[in-house]
């Protein structure tokens, strides 16, 4: 297994729309294993392939305390969203150190292939529902800061670019 570099906002590659996966082959299974290792090492609860520069419709997640309940969604399709929404604080491994409020549906129903290529149906609420919506946005090339005001977003962009410059020099 291998740790993969995570793209940092405002990298333009984060705005690429991901393509469906034609077959869950060994190449995809290796990518799943590497993304899970990368997510656990970064102490995240989710990771989209977009964030590691691979533009295919693949998400890994684990919201368990014990970090031993991975969930793999390949070609996820949102079948239902609850009419109720809530504003909650979110973070993103591609925008390190930034947390802000985003309004999301309280509950969602998704269908997707699992890591073995079998169809699964997932009903989620709470943190898992937030995480699924956040990760599905990544697959559409959308980063959570795009829900914030242009003023906040520009401040975040400036802060990220400064941090990236300082890390380089
Ligand atoms: O996609 C990502 O960058 C992962 C992201 C997922 C996420 C967190 C919170 C709300 C929605 C989606 C993270 O894992 S951020 C870091 C984190 O571990 C975390 C942040 C807030 C609550 C719980 C965990
Ligand atoms: Zn994110």
mmCIF file with all atom_site columns, C-alpha atoms and ligand atoms in Angstrom, residues 46-48 51 91-95 134-135 138 142-144, ligand 2:
data_model
loop_
_atom_site.group_PDB
_atom_site.id
_atom_site.type_symbol
_atom_site.label_atom_id
_atom_site.label_alt_id
_atom_site.label_comp_id
_atom_site.label_asym_id
_atom_site.label_entity_id
_atom_site.label_seq_id
_atom_site.pdbx_PDB_ins_code
_atom_site.Cartn_x
_atom_site.Cartn_y
_atom_site.Cartn_z
_atom_site.occupancy
_atom_site.B_iso_or_equiv
_atom_site.pdbx_formal_charge
_atom_site.auth_seq_id
_atom_site.auth_comp_id
_atom_site.auth_asym_id
_atom_site.auth_atom_id
_atom_site.pdbx_PDB_model_num
ATOM   1  C  CA  . UNK A 1 46  ? -13.625 10.687 4.016  1.00 0.00 ? 46  UNK A CA  1
ATOM   2  C  CA  . UNK A 1 47  ? -11.587 11.085 0.842  1.00 0.00 ? 47  UNK A CA  1
ATOM   3  C  CA  . UNK A 1 48  ? -12.624 11.441 -2.811 1.00 0.00 ? 48  UNK A CA  1
ATOM   4  C  CA  . UNK A 1 51  ? -8.425  14.872 -3.892 1.00 0.00 ? 51  UNK A CA  1
ATOM   5  C  CA  . UNK A 1 91  ? -13.518 20.575 7.364  1.00 0.00 ? 91  UNK A CA  1
ATOM   6  C  CA  . UNK A 1 92  ? -11.637 19.278 4.335  1.00 0.00 ? 92  UNK A CA  1
ATOM   7  C  CA  . UNK A 1 93  ? -8.308  17.494 3.975  1.00 0.00 ? 93  UNK A CA  1
ATOM   8  C  CA  . UNK A 1 94  ? -7.698  19.665 0.879  1.00 0.00 ? 94  UNK A CA  1
ATOM   9  C  CA  . UNK A 1 95  ? -8.214  22.868 2.904  1.00 0.00 ? 95  UNK A CA  1
ATOM   10 C  CA  . UNK A 1 134 ? -19.180 16.630 0.906  1.00 0.00 ? 134 UNK A CA  1
ATOM   11 C  CA  . UNK A 1 135 ? -17.398 13.797 -0.968 1.00 0.00 ? 135 UNK A CA  1
ATOM   12 C  CA  . UNK A 1 138 ? -15.604 16.669 -4.673 1.00 0.00 ? 138 UNK A CA  1
ATOM   13 C  CA  . UNK A 1 142 ? -16.740 21.367 -5.876 1.00 0.00 ? 142 UNK A CA  1
ATOM   14 C  CA  . UNK A 1 143 ? -14.851 22.217 -2.686 1.00 0.00 ? 143 UNK A CA  1
ATOM   15 C  CA  . UNK A 1 144 ? -16.847 23.178 0.460  1.00 0.00 ? 144 UNK A CA  1
HETATM 16 ZN ZN1 . LIG B 2 .   ? -13.029 17.628 1.337  1.00 0.00 ? 2   LIG B ZN1 1
#
